Amino acid sequence: MSVLSIEEIFARPQHRWCGGSGDSLFYQSRETYMEEMSKELERQIAEISILESNLYGNVFVSKIKAQRGKLPEIMEADFGLLRKLISVGGLNLNEKEKIEAEATRSGRSKRLLDLILANGKHHEFIAALWDSGQIHVINWIRGNGVYSPEYGSDWPLEDREIKVIDRNFDKLSSNLVTAHGLLEKLFSNGIINYEQMEFLKNETKHSFKHSEDFLSILRRFSRGYFSLTLECLRELNQDHVARMMEELEEGEDYNSDNGSDLPLEREQIEVIDRKYDWLIHNIDVAHGLLDKLLSKNVINFQMMEFLNIETKTSFKRNEDFLGILRRFSHNSFSLTVKCLRESNQDHIAELLEKGGRF
């Protein structure tokens, strides 16, 4: 199998956006972002001679070895990279099976790096990273683990950004809704690929597992992908989740001083859980409540369609609604209480507002 030239690698169209970094790019609109990345691509193509001398050969190998500890944490070995390596001659099927036998995502990345270094497949490795949209990993290697505009604007998340996700992991898992539009929006915007979407939509998983798997993938996004994910969350009325993912000072927590669109307090969730059986038997989701919630942008059309599936029993519909309610923000929860009152369900509203004490 012929080895691609540098020009061929960088001339290939990408099916996913690269992502940006730095304050100047981090919160730009999609249109501005894509314009910036087009300019960035032209600049990188113009630097092919620099890439020839810095990426390939002993210098590049030494940079991979120097970043061997960090690369498994920022590189996504699943969801297409291995397949692309086979297509460019960087791996064979036996090696692919050995990598896939590793139990963890980091373990698979470590095994992959070992094989790349042992077999001298550095050129093919870069081609596969490029084709799978992992330009931030290439730039991390080029910069030897140091953020520098010299090597482009597409970089992995910084340690402090990953710490925010890790520090809020339990809250994020409990509040993030990956179903009902988010995955489809991320896919349509090129942030995740089809393989990732199918993995995250696995119907046998519990909603918490969906969220945990998504957060594990999110940690390996470029800063540009991360920024666009926050934008998608806000478009789907999950501002409270986006806030939890944004950078805070070490030790700062999300409380009433930071704004009103926050996750529910533990006490509010405990009310739903404690009165769960009673709520399932008494709340009326089907006759007007969903329409009111949709009109106030508390739920989106995908959620309404999900809850309105004709084959569901009233108990299953109520159960699914309570599962979504637990992940609402304060604002959405307050609007739900208001909608309950407007649909003559004051007894439900009273319970939710007063902590189960009528």
Short mmCIF file of C-alpha atoms in Angstrom, two decimals:
data_model
loop_
_atom_site.label_atom_id
_atom_site.label_comp_id
_atom_site.label_asym_id
_atom_site.label_seq_id
_atom_site.Cartn_x
_atom_site.Cartn_y
_atom_site.Cartn_z
CA MET A 1 0.00 0.00 0.00
CA SER A 2 1.43 3.36 -0.99
CA VAL A 3 2.26 5.92 1.67
CA LEU A 4 0.54 9.28 1.32
CA SER A 5 2.60 12.40 0.83
CA ILE A 6 2.33 15.33 3.22
CA GLU A 7 0.50 17.28 0.53
CA GLU A 8 -2.04 14.46 0.16
CA ILE A 9 -2.64 14.33 3.91
CA PHE A 10 -3.29 18.04 4.23
CA ALA A 11 -5.31 18.20 1.02
CA ARG A 12 -7.83 15.68 2.31
CA PRO A 13 -11.24 17.11 3.26
CA GLN A 14 -12.19 16.62 6.90
CA HIS A 15 -15.60 15.39 7.95
CA ARG A 16 -15.33 17.06 11.35
CA TRP A 17 -14.39 20.54 12.47
CA CYS A 18 -10.95 21.04 13.88
CA GLY A 19 -11.74 23.26 16.86
CA GLY A 20 -10.00 26.35 18.16
CA SER A 21 -8.40 27.58 21.34
CA GLY A 22 -7.56 30.79 23.08
CA ASP A 23 -9.91 33.50 24.25
CA SER A 24 -10.17 35.00 20.76
CA LEU A 25 -11.60 31.80 19.24
CA PHE A 26 -13.22 30.04 22.14
CA TYR A 27 -16.68 31.58 22.00
CA GLN A 28 -16.99 32.62 18.37
CA SER A 29 -19.99 31.77 16.22
CA ARG A 30 -19.89 28.73 13.93
CA GLU A 31 -19.60 30.95 10.84
CA THR A 32 -16.68 32.94 12.21
CA TYR A 33 -15.12 29.77 13.53
CA MET A 34 -15.24 28.02 10.17
CA GLU A 35 -13.78 31.08 8.46
CA GLU A 36 -10.91 31.13 10.93
CA MET A 37 -10.25 27.43 10.44
CA SER A 38 -10.21 27.83 6.65
CA LYS A 39 -7.48 30.44 7.04
CA GLU A 40 -5.70 28.13 9.46
CA LEU A 41 -5.80 25.27 6.94
CA GLU A 42 -4.28 27.49 4.25
CA ARG A 43 -1.52 28.48 6.66
CA GLN A 44 -0.78 24.86 7.55
CA ILE A 45 -0.62 23.83 3.90
CA ALA A 46 1.84 26.70 3.31
CA GLU A 47 4.02 25.25 6.08
CA ILE A 48 4.45 21.81 4.55
CA SER A 49 8.19 22.27 4.43
CA ILE A 50 8.21 22.97 8.17
CA LEU A 51 6.10 19.89 8.78
CA GLU A 52 8.49 17.79 6.69
CA SER A 53 11.38 18.73 8.97
CA ASN A 54 9.56 18.81 12.32
CA LEU A 55 6.94 16.07 12.17
CA TYR A 56 8.65 13.19 10.48
CA GLY A 57 11.82 11.38 11.33
CA ASN A 58 13.70 11.32 14.60
CA VAL A 59 12.35 14.68 15.81
CA PHE A 60 8.76 13.53 15.50
CA VAL A 61 9.46 10.16 17.11
CA SER A 62 11.12 11.86 20.06
CA LYS A 63 8.12 14.16 20.47
CA ILE A 64 5.71 11.22 20.55
CA LYS A 65 7.87 9.50 23.14
CA ALA A 66 8.08 12.69 25.21
CA GLN A 67 4.26 12.99 25.22
CA ARG A 68 3.59 9.30 25.69
CA GLY A 69 2.04 9.89 29.10
CA LYS A 70 -0.33 12.64 27.95
CA LEU A 71 -1.37 11.41 24.49
CA PRO A 72 -3.61 8.55 25.72
CA GLU A 73 -5.66 11.13 27.64
CA ILE A 74 -6.27 13.47 24.68
CA MET A 75 -6.32 11.02 21.76
CA GLU A 76 -9.47 9.14 20.70
CA ALA A 77 -8.43 5.66 19.59
CA ASP A 78 -12.04 4.51 19.15
CA PHE A 79 -14.66 5.60 16.62
CA GLY A 80 -12.69 5.45 13.39
CA LEU A 81 -8.99 6.02 14.07
CA LEU A 82 -8.02 2.34 13.98
CA ARG A 83 -10.00 1.76 10.80
CA LYS A 84 -8.28 4.71 9.13
CA LEU A 85 -4.87 3.41 10.23
CA ILE A 86 -5.61 0.09 8.52
CA SER A 87 -6.65 1.92 5.34
CA VAL A 88 -3.29 3.75 5.13
CA GLY A 89 -1.19 0.73 6.14
CA GLY A 90 -0.46 1.81 9.71
CA LEU A 91 -2.01 -1.28 11.32
CA ASN A 92 -3.04 -4.80 10.38
CA LEU A 93 -6.15 -6.61 11.57
CA ASN A 94 -4.31 -8.64 14.21
CA GLU A 95 -2.87 -5.47 15.73
CA LYS A 96 -6.30 -3.84 15.66
CA GLU A 97 -7.77 -6.78 17.60
CA LYS A 98 -5.01 -6.52 20.22
CA ILE A 99 -5.75 -2.83 20.70
CA GLU A 100 -9.50 -3.41 20.96
CA ALA A 101 -8.91 -6.12 23.58
CA GLU A 102 -7.75 -3.45 26.05
CA ALA A 103 -10.48 -2.73 28.60
CA THR A 104 -10.14 1.06 28.84
CA ARG A 105 -10.02 3.90 26.33
CA SER A 106 -6.63 5.02 27.69
CA GLY A 107 -5.36 1.43 27.53
CA ARG A 108 -6.31 1.18 23.86
CA SER A 109 -4.53 4.44 23.11
CA LYS A 110 -1.40 3.29 24.95
CA ARG A 111 -1.31 -0.01 23.06
CA LEU A 112 -1.77 1.88 19.77
CA LEU A 113 1.15 4.22 20.52
CA ASP A 114 3.36 1.25 21.41
CA LEU A 115 2.65 -0.36 18.04
CA ILE A 116 3.13 2.88 16.10
CA LEU A 117 6.53 3.47 17.69
CA ALA A 118 7.62 -0.17 17.41
CA ASN A 119 6.67 -0.42 13.72
CA GLY A 120 7.82 3.04 12.64
CA LYS A 121 4.37 4.01 11.34
CA HIS A 122 4.58 7.69 12.29
CA HIS A 123 3.62 8.98 8.86
CA GLU A 124 0.51 6.80 8.71
CA PHE A 125 -0.37 7.79 12.27
CA ILE A 126 -0.47 11.48 11.33
CA ALA A 127 -2.57 10.71 8.23
CA ALA A 128 -5.10 8.80 10.33
CA LEU A 129 -5.27 11.52 13.00
CA TRP A 130 -5.89 14.10 10.30
CA ASP A 131 -8.61 12.03 8.62
CA SER A 132 -10.36 11.45 11.97
CA GLY A 133 -10.40 15.18 12.77
CA GLN A 134 -7.83 15.01 15.59
CA ILE A 135 -5.76 17.99 14.49
CA HIS A 136 -5.51 19.09 18.12
CA VAL A 137 -3.52 15.91 18.84
CA ILE A 138 -1.17 16.59 15.91
CA ASN A 139 -0.55 20.13 17.16
CA TRP A 140 0.06 18.87 20.68
CA ILE A 141 2.79 16.60 19.32
CA ARG A 142 4.23 19.38 17.13
CA GLY A 143 4.35 21.76 20.08
CA ASN A 144 5.81 19.06 22.33
CA GLY A 145 3.00 19.57 24.83
CA VAL A 146 3.24 23.38 24.92
CA TYR A 147 0.40 25.57 23.62
CA SER A 148 1.82 27.80 20.91
CA PRO A 149 0.14 29.76 18.07
CA GLU A 150 3.11 28.76 15.91
CA TYR A 151 1.56 25.30 15.55
CA GLY A 152 -2.00 26.39 14.86
CA SER A 153 -5.10 27.24 16.87
CA ASP A 154 -6.48 23.72 17.32
CA TRP A 155 -5.53 22.31 20.72
CA PRO A 156 -6.75 19.79 23.32
CA LEU A 157 -8.62 20.95 26.40
CA GLU A 158 -6.31 22.37 29.04
CA ASP A 159 -5.87 20.62 32.38
CA ARG A 160 -7.97 23.21 34.21
CA GLU A 161 -10.86 22.65 31.77
CA ILE A 162 -10.72 18.89 32.26
CA LYS A 163 -10.63 19.41 36.04
CA VAL A 164 -13.88 21.36 35.82
CA ILE A 165 -15.52 18.37 34.10
CA ASP A 166 -14.03 15.93 36.60
CA ARG A 167 -14.97 18.07 39.61
CA ASN A 168 -18.58 18.31 38.42
CA PHE A 169 -18.77 14.80 36.96
CA ASP A 170 -21.52 13.50 39.25
CA LYS A 171 -23.64 16.64 38.79
CA LEU A 172 -23.11 16.55 35.04
CA SER A 173 -24.07 12.87 34.84
CA SER A 174 -27.24 13.63 36.78
CA ASN A 175 -28.24 16.74 34.80
CA LEU A 176 -27.00 16.25 31.23
CA VAL A 177 -29.61 15.05 28.73
CA THR A 178 -27.91 13.49 25.71
CA ALA A 179 -31.16 12.24 24.19
CA HIS A 180 -33.95 14.30 22.62
CA GLY A 181 -31.84 16.33 20.22
CA LEU A 182 -28.33 16.87 21.57
CA LEU A 183 -26.59 13.99 19.80
CA GLU A 184 -28.35 14.76 16.52
CA LYS A 185 -27.33 18.43 16.77
CA LEU A 186 -23.70 17.52 17.56
CA PHE A 187 -23.66 15.11 14.63
CA SER A 188 -25.21 17.58 12.17
CA ASN A 189 -22.59 20.16 13.19
CA GLY A 190 -19.72 17.68 12.66
CA ILE A 191 -18.73 17.56 16.34
CA ILE A 192 -19.28 13.81 16.68
CA ASN A 193 -19.31 11.20 13.94
CA TYR A 194 -21.96 8.59 13.17
CA GLU A 195 -20.10 5.87 15.07
CA GLN A 196 -19.99 8.00 18.22
CA MET A 197 -23.68 8.89 17.91
CA GLU A 198 -24.71 5.23 17.58
CA PHE A 199 -22.56 4.29 20.57
CA LEU A 200 -24.09 7.03 22.72
CA LYS A 201 -27.66 6.24 21.61
CA ASN A 202 -27.45 2.57 22.65
CA GLU A 203 -30.96 1.86 23.93
CA THR A 204 -29.80 -0.76 26.43
CA LYS A 205 -27.97 1.88 28.47
CA HIS A 206 -29.39 3.80 31.41
CA SER A 207 -29.53 7.58 30.92
CA PHE A 208 -26.76 8.05 33.51
CA LYS A 209 -24.52 5.70 31.51
CA HIS A 210 -25.27 7.70 28.35
CA SER A 211 -24.12 10.85 30.15
CA GLU A 212 -21.00 9.22 31.58
CA ASP A 213 -19.95 7.87 28.17
CA PHE A 214 -20.52 11.27 26.58
CA LEU A 215 -18.40 13.02 29.23
CA SER A 216 -15.61 10.51 28.62
CA ILE A 217 -15.64 11.41 24.91
CA LEU A 218 -15.99 15.13 25.69
CA ARG A 219 -12.72 15.14 27.67
CA ARG A 220 -10.89 14.28 24.44
CA PHE A 221 -12.49 17.03 22.35
CA SER A 222 -10.50 19.94 21.00
CA ARG A 223 -11.28 23.30 22.56
CA GLY A 224 -13.21 24.22 19.43
CA TYR A 225 -15.42 21.13 19.67
CA PHE A 226 -15.90 21.87 23.36
CA SER A 227 -17.00 25.44 22.66
CA LEU A 228 -19.46 24.29 20.00
CA THR A 229 -20.84 21.67 22.40
CA LEU A 230 -21.61 24.41 24.93
CA GLU A 231 -23.39 26.32 22.17
CA CYS A 232 -25.48 23.26 21.28
CA LEU A 233 -26.39 22.71 24.95
CA ARG A 234 -27.62 26.28 25.23
CA GLU A 235 -29.68 25.92 22.06
CA LEU A 236 -31.40 22.92 23.68
CA ASN A 237 -32.25 24.72 26.92
CA GLN A 238 -29.43 23.10 28.90
CA ASP A 239 -27.72 26.30 29.98
CA HIS A 240 -27.32 24.95 33.50
CA VAL A 241 -25.25 22.05 32.13
CA ALA A 242 -23.16 24.39 29.96
CA ARG A 243 -22.44 26.49 33.06
CA MET A 244 -21.13 23.45 34.91
CA MET A 245 -18.74 22.77 32.05
CA GLU A 246 -17.37 26.29 31.91
CA GLU A 247 -14.22 27.33 33.63
CA LEU A 248 -14.42 28.34 37.31
CA GLU A 249 -11.72 29.26 39.74
CA GLU A 250 -10.43 26.33 41.78
CA GLY A 251 -12.76 25.67 44.69
CA GLU A 252 -15.61 27.82 43.35
CA ASP A 253 -18.97 26.09 43.16
CA TYR A 254 -22.24 26.81 41.40
CA ASN A 255 -24.63 28.62 43.73
CA SER A 256 -27.25 31.34 43.70
CA ASP A 257 -24.63 34.06 43.34
CA ASN A 258 -23.68 32.74 39.91
CA GLY A 259 -27.13 33.12 38.35
CA SER A 260 -30.56 31.54 38.42
CA ASP A 261 -30.23 28.96 35.65
CA LEU A 262 -28.59 26.29 37.76
CA PRO A 263 -29.14 22.57 38.36
CA LEU A 264 -31.74 21.52 40.90
CA GLU A 265 -30.64 21.33 44.50
CA ARG A 266 -30.21 17.89 46.05
CA GLU A 267 -33.26 18.51 48.26
CA GLN A 268 -35.44 19.15 45.20
CA ILE A 269 -34.33 15.94 43.53
CA GLU A 270 -34.89 14.04 46.78
CA VAL A 271 -38.51 15.22 46.80
CA ILE A 272 -39.04 13.74 43.33
CA ASP A 273 -37.34 10.49 44.36
CA ARG A 274 -39.11 10.23 47.72
CA LYS A 275 -42.56 10.84 46.20
CA TYR A 276 -41.75 9.01 42.97
CA ASP A 277 -44.43 6.33 43.20
CA TRP A 278 -47.10 8.84 44.23
CA LEU A 279 -46.16 11.19 41.37
CA ILE A 280 -46.30 8.41 38.79
CA HIS A 281 -49.86 7.63 39.83
CA ASN A 282 -51.09 11.22 40.16
CA ILE A 283 -49.38 13.54 37.69
CA ASP A 284 -51.20 14.04 34.36
CA VAL A 285 -48.67 14.55 31.57
CA ALA A 286 -50.92 13.71 28.63
CA HIS A 287 -53.71 16.29 28.77
CA GLY A 288 -52.22 19.71 28.11
CA LEU A 289 -49.11 19.80 30.30
CA LEU A 290 -46.66 18.91 27.53
CA ASP A 291 -48.14 21.53 25.21
CA LYS A 292 -47.68 24.20 27.87
CA LEU A 293 -44.11 23.10 28.58
CA LEU A 294 -43.29 23.16 24.85
CA SER A 295 -44.79 26.64 24.43
CA LYS A 296 -42.58 27.95 27.26
CA ASN A 297 -39.48 26.24 25.82
CA VAL A 298 -39.12 24.01 28.88
CA ILE A 299 -39.04 20.92 26.68
CA ASN A 300 -38.18 20.67 23.00
CA PHE A 301 -40.07 18.96 20.20
CA GLN A 302 -37.97 15.78 20.44
CA MET A 303 -38.80 15.43 24.14
CA MET A 304 -42.48 15.95 23.45
CA GLU A 305 -42.46 13.32 20.70
CA PHE A 306 -40.65 10.91 23.02
CA LEU A 307 -43.20 11.42 25.80
CA ASN A 308 -46.17 11.25 23.42
CA ILE A 309 -45.38 7.84 21.92
CA GLU A 310 -48.80 6.21 21.59
CA THR A 311 -47.65 2.76 22.72
CA LYS A 312 -46.68 4.05 26.17
CA THR A 313 -48.92 3.51 29.13
CA SER A 314 -49.73 6.55 31.27
CA PHE A 315 -47.46 5.16 34.00
CA LYS A 316 -44.52 4.80 31.59
CA ARG A 317 -45.14 8.30 30.21
CA ASN A 318 -45.16 9.76 33.73
CA GLU A 319 -42.06 7.78 34.65
CA ASP A 320 -40.16 9.10 31.61
CA PHE A 321 -41.29 12.65 32.36
CA LEU A 322 -40.00 12.46 35.94
CA GLY A 323 -36.68 11.19 34.61
CA ILE A 324 -36.42 14.34 32.49
CA LEU A 325 -37.73 16.60 35.28
CA ARG A 326 -34.85 15.57 37.58
CA ARG A 327 -32.42 17.07 35.04
CA PHE A 328 -34.17 20.43 34.66
CA SER A 329 -32.58 23.72 35.68
CA HIS A 330 -34.10 25.89 38.42
CA ASN A 331 -35.75 28.04 35.75
CA SER A 332 -37.27 25.08 33.91
CA PHE A 333 -38.41 23.53 37.19
CA SER A 334 -40.15 26.78 38.24
CA LEU A 335 -41.84 27.03 34.84
CA THR A 336 -42.98 23.41 35.18
CA VAL A 337 -44.59 24.21 38.53
CA LYS A 338 -46.34 27.16 36.87
CA CYS A 339 -47.54 24.96 33.99
CA LEU A 340 -48.85 22.40 36.48
CA ARG A 341 -50.94 25.10 38.14
CA GLU A 342 -52.23 26.28 34.75
CA SER A 343 -53.30 22.71 33.94
CA ASN A 344 -55.25 22.37 37.26
CA GLN A 345 -52.60 20.25 38.97
CA ASP A 346 -52.01 22.50 41.99
CA HIS A 347 -51.59 19.46 44.26
CA ILE A 348 -48.57 18.32 42.20
CA ALA A 349 -47.14 21.85 42.12
CA GLU A 350 -47.55 22.17 45.89
CA LEU A 351 -45.69 18.92 46.47
CA LEU A 352 -42.78 19.91 44.25
CA GLU A 353 -42.57 23.41 45.72
CA LYS A 354 -42.91 22.55 49.40
CA GLY A 355 -40.75 19.48 49.49
CA GLY A 356 -43.53 16.95 49.81
CA ARG A 357 -45.30 18.78 52.64
CA PHE A 358 -48.82 19.85 51.65
#
